[in-house]
Amino acid sequence: MSEQLALMGYQVTGTSIDPGDEPIWRGKQNALLAKGLPSSLEFVVAAMESVDSVLAEGPIYDAAFVYEALHHAYDWREAINSTAKLLKPGGLLFIFKEPNLFHTFSAYRVAKLSNTHEVGFNPSKITSHLEGVGFTEIKFQRGKYHGWVLPISIVAKKI
């Protein structure tokens, strides 16, 4: 997603919690330069829950994209709080393809065996939290049938 947005001319900062992703990032940056495009893509290592302390102080971004990742955060509320601090007033938060609440139960054993974190989301709890940290115009889109785990996507506007 980061590379595609940079190709469209946007200034993009991608994040990952894994420092081992750096060779992939460098490859994407080099690919843009090889195409003769200005380097409008940077990456940083940051946990979702503390991304605001790693990137900058104050609201500086017009939009934030979270793609199939929020359900892995150890504290999804802190991840949203941290992201909200980086968005300008009127900024948009896009959360794509997150599993519903059933995912918490269906993935519990896999998460325990693989030492990962997996949760699903209750739309009313997400809505309540988003409103509490200054988001309005919260829109949900339900994904197509995918077993019992129906993915949801969310778009919210910061006040």
XYZ file of C-alpha atoms in Angstrom:
159
model
C 0.000 0.000 0.000
C 2.811 2.392 0.897
C 4.556 1.926 -2.434
C 1.322 2.349 -4.408
C 0.467 5.604 -2.628
C 4.001 6.905 -3.210
C 3.664 6.042 -6.912
C 0.515 8.169 -6.951
C 2.559 11.128 -5.706
C 1.744 11.088 -2.006
C 4.352 11.615 0.693
C 4.226 8.283 2.580
C 5.631 6.963 5.837
C 5.288 3.210 6.250
C 5.733 1.423 9.552
C 6.469 -2.082 10.745
C 7.224 -3.521 14.141
C 9.865 -5.824 12.592
C 13.343 -4.339 12.016
C 13.965 -7.289 9.686
C 11.634 -5.654 7.152
C 14.255 -3.000 6.352
C 15.658 -4.804 3.251
C 12.123 -4.927 1.822
C 11.649 -1.200 2.469
C 14.984 -0.331 0.887
C 14.014 -2.354 -2.177
C 10.758 -0.415 -2.532
C 12.557 2.916 -2.137
C 15.197 1.877 -4.684
C 12.470 0.770 -7.114
C 10.932 4.253 -6.994
C 14.312 5.873 -7.578
C 15.025 3.470 -10.469
C 11.771 4.588 -12.075
C 12.999 8.163 -11.861
C 10.472 9.114 -9.217
C 11.309 11.339 -6.275
C 11.759 9.519 -3.002
C 8.421 10.208 -1.333
C 8.505 6.991 0.661
C 10.126 6.468 4.039
C 9.800 3.714 6.609
C 10.253 3.489 10.355
C 10.233 0.702 12.904
C 7.390 1.342 15.343
C 4.769 -0.546 17.290
C 1.230 0.580 16.507
C 0.650 1.441 20.159
C 3.492 3.982 20.204
C 3.799 5.126 16.605
C 3.171 8.753 17.625
C 6.270 8.833 19.836
C 8.458 7.462 17.024
C 7.239 9.568 14.101
C 6.711 13.134 15.272
C 5.083 15.478 17.680
C 1.685 16.885 16.878
C -0.736 16.235 14.067
C 1.115 16.033 10.745
C -0.681 13.453 8.584
C -3.740 13.791 6.363
C -4.551 10.078 6.500
C -3.515 6.824 8.135
C -4.014 3.326 6.702
C -4.090 0.210 8.847
C -4.343 -2.884 6.656
C -5.006 -6.293 8.226
C -2.919 -5.317 11.253
C -5.009 -3.848 14.079
C -6.166 -7.283 15.227
C -2.520 -8.129 15.990
C -1.948 -5.103 18.259
C -1.602 -6.011 21.909
C -3.756 -2.986 22.755
C -5.871 -1.898 19.794
C -7.225 1.071 21.758
C -3.703 2.440 22.316
C -2.922 1.851 18.632
C -5.920 4.006 17.658
C -5.000 6.639 20.272
C -1.439 6.821 18.971
C -2.577 7.123 15.363
C -5.159 9.791 16.246
C -2.407 11.994 17.699
C -0.672 12.032 14.304
C -3.704 13.018 12.221
C -4.529 16.611 11.346
C -8.068 17.867 12.008
C -10.188 16.475 9.188
C -7.683 13.634 8.713
C -8.980 10.225 7.745
C -8.313 6.899 9.424
C -8.760 3.857 7.180
C -8.847 0.471 8.869
C -9.082 -2.331 6.303
C -10.027 -5.994 6.508
C -10.187 -6.576 10.246
C -11.951 -9.714 11.496
C -15.170 -9.657 13.471
C -15.508 -10.750 17.099
C -15.791 -14.451 16.203
C -12.120 -14.333 15.171
C -11.096 -13.940 18.828
C -12.519 -17.373 19.582
C -11.564 -19.112 16.352
C -7.918 -17.956 16.445
C -7.308 -18.363 20.174
C -5.526 -21.707 19.907
C -3.415 -20.676 16.920
C -2.384 -17.501 18.746
C -1.352 -19.466 21.830
C 0.619 -22.018 19.786
C 2.379 -19.386 17.675
C 2.894 -16.853 20.484
C 1.009 -14.167 18.573
C -1.916 -11.941 19.411
C -5.236 -12.276 17.610
C -8.512 -10.494 18.351
C -11.677 -9.797 16.466
C -13.706 -6.619 16.681
C -17.102 -5.596 17.886
C -18.204 -2.625 15.731
C -19.984 -0.892 18.614
C -16.840 -1.000 20.800
C -14.658 0.364 17.998
C -17.202 3.088 17.263
C -17.361 4.095 20.918
C -13.580 4.258 21.178
C -13.160 6.185 17.930
C -15.738 8.741 19.054
C -13.978 9.022 22.418
C -10.687 10.049 20.799
C -12.212 12.562 18.414
C -13.436 10.755 15.302
C -16.735 11.391 13.544
C -18.413 10.178 10.367
C -17.501 6.590 11.221
C -18.467 4.246 8.385
C -18.291 0.449 8.366
C -18.236 -1.897 5.422
C -18.719 -5.608 5.926
C -16.667 -7.974 3.809
C -17.986 -10.852 1.798
C -18.614 -14.159 3.473
C -15.375 -15.722 4.687
C -16.376 -18.566 6.958
C -17.616 -17.177 10.258
C -14.994 -14.449 10.327
C -16.566 -11.617 8.367
C -13.941 -8.920 7.800
C -14.887 -5.307 8.397
C -13.371 -2.081 7.129
C -13.755 1.304 8.771
C -13.287 4.902 7.679
C -13.401 7.664 10.302
C -12.768 11.413 10.162
C -10.889 13.214 12.956
C -12.518 16.328 14.382
